[in-house]
Amino acid sequence: MDGHIGLKKIGSHASISEIDDFDLSRLLDKPRLNIERQRSFDERSLSELSIGLARGGMDNYDTYSPGVRSGFDTPASSTRNSFEPHPMVADAWESLRRSLVHFRGQPVGTIAAVDHQAEEVLNYDQVFVRDFVPSALAFLMNGEPDIVKNFLLKTLHLQGWEKRVDRFKLGEGVMPASFKVLHDPVRKTDTLIADFGESAIGRVAPVDSGFWWIILLRAYTKSTGDLSLAESPDCQKGMKLILTLCLSEGFDTFPTLLCADGCCMIDRRMGIYGYPIEIQALFFMALRCALSMLKQDDAEGKECVERIVKRLHALSYHMRSYFWLDFQQLNDIYRYKTEEYSHTAVNKFNVIPDSIPEWVFDFMPTRGGYFIGNVSPARMDFRWFALGNCVAILSSLATPEQSMAIMDLIEARWDELVGEMPLKISYPAIESHEWRIVTGCDPKNTRWSYHNGGSWPVLLWLVTAACIKTGRPQIARRAIELAESRLLKDGWPEYYDGKLGRYIGKQARKYQTWSIAGYLVAKMMLEDPSHLGMISLEEDKQMKPVIKRSSSWTC
């Protein structure tokens, strides 16, 4: 069985789509989702796609052709197809390559930002794990996997370091938030310096880094068709160490992960402590990615897979039942009874209806819905968070119906969530007294700025992937056109401010690498939707709960 339950024996260059066909009754099942209902995607591109979308379901995106480069005119690819590259694509590739960091002659990642004019590195002179993901996807789509492989191996090496914050030792599986390469021109040596949270604002360890590493490892394997890296003893151990941190038993009564504020992309105090949607969606996706790559040739591997399967069942049910909000569910919560006791309680978290913010009643369309920001005892954070909802679609944490509802919400609330620059990282902004209490008067997270309702171009790749998966590429095209009207002219800012995202962020770095890479990935996916297979997982029927809209109101 070559260490995999239910797997055919496959060579080192077989498509990883074969090992994604798990069944969660026998690991993972792979239903077909028909996207023929949305044929608005450019017919000229569909007719030329080698994946043959006309044959049917979403799972066709899973057939990724290793080594096939994008049609963009880049240094590594000169073939052109029906998509004429936008003039800013060449500038984007030039800037992305300028951001590459080398360790002992090998590219190992991209720094967060670089001054395009002066060739001078700005404050963001480190390789951040989460920031590198869109850059990695761009290189994979362009047929340059070695950069990504080097990054995966280098961060895996850093995972093995002893990690301390003051006198406290962090868990063995923690991945770094970032690392930098120090070049000594005299001794001609390179030295790595990693940050596991001890240098970060607030001294918070990055919970998301390990999840992104696992997701990127699967993307690399899907892109190249080479299983040897994922199946290497070091990568197998690395995945298990990450998962051991997350699957350990404790006092929690929920399958979600309890986290501190500032542990993910929102890395400053923003009231996301508890069970933030971004972490739960990434956790779910990382579990499913690891499930497709972990070997079971010993008792430890089999036990790890069994724990993953159990957690996936519990996590999917919990998220789909308690984090999901649509018009009907909002109305139900509005009419909740409180102080219910025993296992028959419907208002399981004892949420007080008067705590529902006024804005959400107008924000919620009749058609549409989303996963709210946080759910914990007597607390529901009704804010919209873009990354968590997009990852929920890509990982199939969201059911097909929920995925379509999220896209319906984006269309219905375009001005609020997209505006003049995609995409709002969160909505709405918190302000006045609430801002002082929640952020601690953070001068960077003022209303409609940075993490507090700011607009982040890097999210373009995530919303594009979600649009393609749900058969709504016209939404992605509209968002990309908005970005193209400003990004290059404005110098590729990190984020934009204002309700509509009209103004360059007050502290936004220029030539932000993941703004550049996010645009390139979005363009390449729209050009060739088969790229989606790297970063998308199909729905599992076995995990789909039957959710009944129970009533808990005063008659």
Coordinates of C-alpha atoms in Angstrom, one line a residue, residues 50-398:
S50 CA -6.6 21.8 -21.9
I51 CA -8.5 20.6 -18.8
G52 CA -11.8 20.3 -20.8
L53 CA -14.2 22.1 -18.5
A54 CA -17.0 21.2 -20.8
R55 CA -16.8 17.6 -19.4
G56 CA -18.4 18.7 -16.2
G57 CA -17.5 19.3 -12.6
M58 CA -15.3 21.3 -10.4
D59 CA -13.0 18.4 -9.9
N60 CA -11.7 19.0 -13.4
Y61 CA -9.6 21.8 -11.8
D62 CA -7.9 19.1 -9.9
T63 CA -6.2 17.9 -13.1
Y64 CA -3.1 20.1 -13.0
S65 CA -0.5 19.7 -15.6
P66 CA 3.0 19.6 -13.9
G67 CA 5.5 21.9 -15.6
V68 CA 3.0 23.9 -17.7
R69 CA 3.8 27.5 -17.5
S70 CA 1.5 30.5 -17.6
G71 CA 0.9 32.2 -20.9
F72 CA 2.2 35.5 -19.6
D73 CA 5.3 37.0 -21.2
T74 CA 7.7 36.6 -18.3
P75 CA 11.4 35.8 -18.2
A76 CA 10.5 32.1 -17.9
S77 CA 7.6 32.0 -20.2
S78 CA 7.2 33.6 -23.7
T79 CA 4.2 31.7 -25.0
R80 CA 1.1 33.7 -25.5
N81 CA -2.5 32.6 -25.8
S82 CA -5.8 34.3 -26.1
F83 CA -5.2 36.4 -23.0
E84 CA -3.2 39.5 -23.9
P85 CA -1.0 40.4 -20.9
H86 CA -1.8 43.7 -19.2
P87 CA 1.1 46.2 -19.5
M88 CA 1.6 46.1 -15.7
V89 CA 2.3 42.3 -15.7
A90 CA 5.9 42.7 -16.8
D91 CA 6.5 45.4 -14.1
A92 CA 5.0 43.0 -11.6
W93 CA 7.3 40.2 -12.5
E94 CA 10.3 42.5 -12.5
S95 CA 9.4 43.7 -9.0
L96 CA 8.7 40.2 -7.7
R97 CA 12.1 39.0 -8.9
R98 CA 13.8 42.0 -7.3
S99 CA 12.4 40.9 -4.0
L100 CA 14.0 37.4 -4.1
V101 CA 16.3 36.6 -1.2
H102 CA 19.2 34.2 -1.6
F103 CA 20.9 31.9 0.9
R104 CA 24.2 30.4 -0.2
G105 CA 23.4 31.2 -3.8
Q106 CA 19.9 29.7 -3.8
P107 CA 16.6 31.7 -3.8
V108 CA 14.7 30.9 -0.6
G109 CA 11.9 33.4 -0.6
T110 CA 10.9 37.0 -1.1
I111 CA 11.2 39.9 1.3
A112 CA 8.0 41.7 2.2
A113 CA 8.7 45.0 0.4
V114 CA 11.4 46.7 -1.6
D115 CA 11.9 50.3 -2.8
H116 CA 11.6 50.0 -6.6
Q117 CA 13.3 53.3 -7.3
A118 CA 16.3 53.2 -5.0
E119 CA 16.9 49.5 -5.0
E120 CA 16.8 49.9 -1.2
V121 CA 15.1 47.5 1.2
L122 CA 12.4 49.1 3.4
N123 CA 11.4 48.0 6.9
Y124 CA 9.9 44.8 5.6
D125 CA 13.3 43.2 4.9
Q126 CA 12.4 39.7 6.1
V127 CA 10.8 36.6 4.4
F128 CA 7.4 36.2 6.1
V129 CA 5.9 32.7 5.8
R130 CA 2.3 33.9 5.1
D131 CA 3.5 36.7 2.8
F132 CA 5.5 34.3 0.7
V133 CA 2.5 32.1 -0.2
P134 CA 1.2 34.2 -3.2
S135 CA 4.8 34.6 -4.4
A136 CA 5.3 30.9 -4.2
L137 CA 2.1 30.2 -6.1
A138 CA 3.2 32.7 -8.8
F139 CA 6.5 30.9 -9.2
L140 CA 4.7 27.5 -9.3
M141 CA 2.3 28.7 -12.0
N142 CA 5.2 30.0 -14.0
G143 CA 7.0 26.7 -13.9
E144 CA 9.7 27.7 -11.3
P145 CA 9.2 25.2 -8.4
D146 CA 12.8 25.2 -7.1
I147 CA 12.3 28.5 -5.4
V148 CA 9.3 27.1 -3.5
K149 CA 11.1 23.8 -2.7
N150 CA 14.0 25.8 -1.2
F151 CA 11.7 27.9 0.9
L152 CA 9.8 24.8 2.2
L153 CA 13.1 23.1 3.2
K154 CA 14.6 26.2 4.8
T155 CA 11.6 26.9 6.9
L156 CA 11.4 23.2 7.9
H157 CA 15.0 23.5 9.0
L158 CA 14.1 26.5 11.2
Q159 CA 11.2 24.6 12.8
G160 CA 13.9 22.4 14.4
W161 CA 15.5 25.3 16.3
E162 CA 14.9 25.8 20.0
K163 CA 12.4 28.6 20.3
R164 CA 12.2 30.8 23.4
V165 CA 10.4 33.9 24.4
D166 CA 12.1 35.3 27.5
R167 CA 12.5 32.1 29.6
F168 CA 9.6 30.2 28.1
K169 CA 10.1 27.5 25.5
L170 CA 7.7 27.3 22.6
G171 CA 6.3 24.0 21.2
E172 CA 8.5 22.0 19.0
G173 CA 6.2 22.2 16.0
V174 CA 6.0 26.1 15.8
M175 CA 7.0 27.5 12.4
P176 CA 8.7 30.9 12.2
A177 CA 6.7 34.0 11.4
S178 CA 9.6 35.1 9.3
F179 CA 13.4 34.9 8.7
K180 CA 16.1 37.0 7.3
V181 CA 19.4 36.3 5.6
L182 CA 22.5 38.2 6.9
H183 CA 25.2 38.3 4.3
D184 CA 28.8 38.8 5.6
P185 CA 30.8 40.1 2.6
V186 CA 34.1 39.8 4.4
R187 CA 33.8 36.2 5.5
K188 CA 31.5 35.4 2.5
T189 CA 29.0 33.6 4.7
D190 CA 25.2 33.7 5.0
T191 CA 23.4 33.4 8.3
L192 CA 19.7 32.8 8.9
I193 CA 17.9 34.7 11.7
A194 CA 14.4 33.5 12.5
D195 CA 11.6 35.1 14.4
F196 CA 9.1 32.8 16.1
G197 CA 7.2 35.7 17.7
E198 CA 9.8 36.9 20.1
S199 CA 10.4 40.0 18.0
A200 CA 6.9 40.5 16.8
I201 CA 4.6 43.3 18.0
G202 CA 2.9 41.9 21.1
R203 CA 5.2 38.9 21.2
V204 CA 2.6 36.5 19.7
A205 CA 3.6 33.3 18.0
P206 CA 2.2 32.9 14.5
V207 CA -0.5 30.2 14.5
D208 CA -1.0 30.4 10.8
S209 CA 2.6 29.8 9.6
G210 CA 2.4 26.1 10.1
F211 CA -0.9 25.8 8.3
W212 CA 0.4 27.9 5.4
W213 CA 3.5 25.7 5.2
I214 CA 1.4 22.5 4.9
I215 CA -0.9 24.1 2.3
L216 CA 2.1 25.3 0.3
L217 CA 3.7 21.8 0.5
R218 CA 0.5 20.3 -1.1
A219 CA 0.5 23.1 -3.7
Y220 CA 4.1 22.3 -4.6
T221 CA 3.3 18.6 -4.9
K222 CA 0.2 19.2 -7.0
S223 CA 2.1 21.5 -9.3
T224 CA 5.1 19.3 -9.9
G225 CA 3.6 15.9 -9.5
D226 CA 6.6 15.0 -7.5
L227 CA 5.7 13.2 -4.2
S228 CA 9.2 12.8 -3.0
L229 CA 9.4 16.0 -1.0
A230 CA 6.1 15.5 0.8
E231 CA 7.0 11.9 1.5
S232 CA 10.5 12.6 2.8
P233 CA 11.1 11.8 6.5
D234 CA 11.8 15.4 7.3
C235 CA 8.5 16.7 5.8
Q236 CA 6.5 13.9 7.3
K237 CA 8.0 14.8 10.7
G238 CA 7.4 18.5 10.2
M239 CA 3.7 18.0 9.4
K240 CA 3.2 15.7 12.4
L241 CA 4.9 18.3 14.7
I242 CA 2.6 21.0 13.5
L243 CA -0.5 18.8 13.9
T244 CA 0.6 17.6 17.3
L245 CA 0.4 21.2 18.6
C246 CA -3.2 21.5 17.2
L247 CA -4.6 18.1 18.0
S248 CA -3.4 17.8 21.6
E249 CA -6.2 17.4 24.2
G250 CA -6.9 20.0 26.7
F251 CA -9.8 21.7 28.5
D252 CA -11.6 22.8 25.3
T253 CA -15.1 21.7 24.6
F254 CA -15.0 22.9 21.0
P255 CA -13.0 21.4 18.0
T256 CA -11.9 25.0 17.0
L257 CA -8.5 26.3 18.0
L258 CA -8.2 28.8 20.9
C259 CA -5.9 31.7 19.9
A260 CA -4.4 34.9 21.1
D261 CA -5.0 38.2 19.3
G262 CA -2.5 39.0 16.6
C263 CA -1.7 35.4 15.7
C264 CA -2.3 35.5 11.9
M265 CA -2.5 38.0 9.1
I266 CA -4.2 40.4 11.5
D267 CA -1.0 40.5 13.7
R268 CA -2.0 43.4 15.9
R269 CA -4.7 43.7 18.6
M270 CA -8.1 43.7 16.8
G271 CA -10.4 41.7 19.1
I272 CA -9.9 38.4 17.2
Y273 CA -8.8 36.5 20.3
G274 CA -10.8 33.3 20.9
Y275 CA -11.7 31.3 17.8
P276 CA -11.0 33.6 14.8
I277 CA -12.4 32.4 11.5
E278 CA -9.1 32.9 9.7
I279 CA -7.4 30.4 11.9
Q280 CA -10.2 27.9 11.9
A281 CA -10.5 27.9 8.1
L282 CA -6.7 27.5 7.7
F283 CA -6.7 24.8 10.3
F284 CA -9.4 22.9 8.4
M285 CA -7.5 23.3 5.1
A286 CA -4.2 22.3 6.6
L287 CA -5.8 19.1 8.1
R288 CA -7.2 18.1 4.8
C289 CA -3.9 18.8 2.9
A290 CA -2.0 16.9 5.5
L291 CA -4.4 14.0 5.2
S292 CA -3.6 13.6 1.6
M293 CA 0.2 13.6 2.2
L294 CA 0.8 11.8 5.5
K295 CA 2.1 8.2 5.2
Q296 CA 0.7 5.4 7.3
D297 CA 3.5 2.9 7.2
D298 CA 3.7 2.9 11.1
A299 CA 1.5 3.1 14.1
E300 CA 2.3 6.8 14.6
G301 CA 1.2 7.7 11.1
K302 CA -2.1 5.7 11.3
E303 CA -2.9 7.3 14.7
C304 CA -2.2 10.8 13.3
V305 CA -4.6 10.2 10.3
E306 CA -7.3 8.8 12.6
R307 CA -7.1 11.9 14.8
I308 CA -7.3 14.2 11.7
V309 CA -10.3 12.4 10.4
K310 CA -12.2 12.7 13.8
R311 CA -11.2 16.4 14.1
L312 CA -12.3 17.2 10.6
H313 CA -15.8 15.7 11.2
A314 CA -16.2 17.7 14.4
L315 CA -14.7 20.9 13.1
S316 CA -16.8 21.0 9.9
Y317 CA -20.0 20.4 11.9
H318 CA -19.1 23.1 14.4
M319 CA -18.2 25.7 11.9
R320 CA -21.1 25.1 9.5
S321 CA -23.6 25.0 12.4
Y322 CA -22.4 27.8 14.7
F323 CA -20.2 30.2 12.6
W324 CA -22.5 30.4 9.6
L325 CA -24.8 33.4 9.3
D326 CA -27.5 34.2 6.8
F327 CA -30.8 36.1 6.9
Q328 CA -32.7 33.2 8.5
Q329 CA -30.1 32.4 11.0
L330 CA -29.7 36.1 11.9
N331 CA -33.5 36.2 12.5
D332 CA -33.3 33.1 14.7
I333 CA -30.5 34.6 16.8
Y334 CA -32.5 37.8 17.1
R335 CA -35.3 35.8 18.7
Y336 CA -33.1 33.6 20.9
K337 CA -34.1 32.7 24.4
T338 CA -31.3 33.0 27.0
E339 CA -30.2 31.3 30.1
E340 CA -31.1 27.9 28.6
Y341 CA -29.7 24.9 30.5
S342 CA -29.0 21.2 29.7
H343 CA -28.1 19.5 26.4
T344 CA -31.4 20.5 24.8
A345 CA -30.4 24.2 24.7
V346 CA -30.7 25.8 21.3
N347 CA -28.8 29.0 22.2
K348 CA -25.8 26.9 23.0
F349 CA -23.5 29.8 23.6
N350 CA -26.0 31.9 25.6
V351 CA -25.7 34.8 23.1
I352 CA -27.7 37.7 24.3
P353 CA -29.8 39.0 21.3
D354 CA -29.3 42.6 22.4
S355 CA -25.6 42.2 21.7
I356 CA -26.2 41.9 18.0
P357 CA -24.8 45.1 16.4
E358 CA -27.2 47.4 14.5
W359 CA -25.2 47.4 11.3
V360 CA -25.6 43.7 10.6
F361 CA -29.3 43.9 10.1
D362 CA -28.9 46.3 7.2
F363 CA -25.7 44.5 5.9
M364 CA -27.3 41.1 5.6
P365 CA -29.0 40.6 2.2
T366 CA -32.0 38.3 1.8
R367 CA -29.8 36.1 -0.4
G368 CA -26.3 35.6 0.9
G369 CA -24.4 34.7 4.0
Y370 CA -20.9 34.3 5.5
F371 CA -18.9 32.8 8.3
I372 CA -18.8 35.3 11.1
G373 CA -15.5 36.3 12.8
N374 CA -15.7 34.5 16.1
V375 CA -18.0 32.4 18.3
S376 CA -17.4 31.7 22.0
P377 CA -19.4 31.7 25.2
A378 CA -21.8 34.7 25.2
R379 CA -19.9 36.2 22.3
M380 CA -20.4 36.4 18.5
D381 CA -18.2 38.6 16.5
F382 CA -20.4 39.5 13.5
R383 CA -17.7 41.1 11.5
W384 CA -16.8 39.9 8.0
F385 CA -13.2 38.7 7.5
A386 CA -12.3 38.1 3.9
L387 CA -9.4 35.7 4.2
G388 CA -11.3 33.2 6.4
N389 CA -14.3 33.2 4.1
C390 CA -12.3 32.7 1.0
V391 CA -10.3 29.9 2.5
A392 CA -13.5 28.3 3.7
I393 CA -14.6 28.1 0.0
L394 CA -11.3 26.8 -1.2
S395 CA -11.0 24.2 1.5
S396 CA -14.7 23.2 1.2
L397 CA -15.2 24.0 4.8
A398 CA -18.1 25.9 3.3

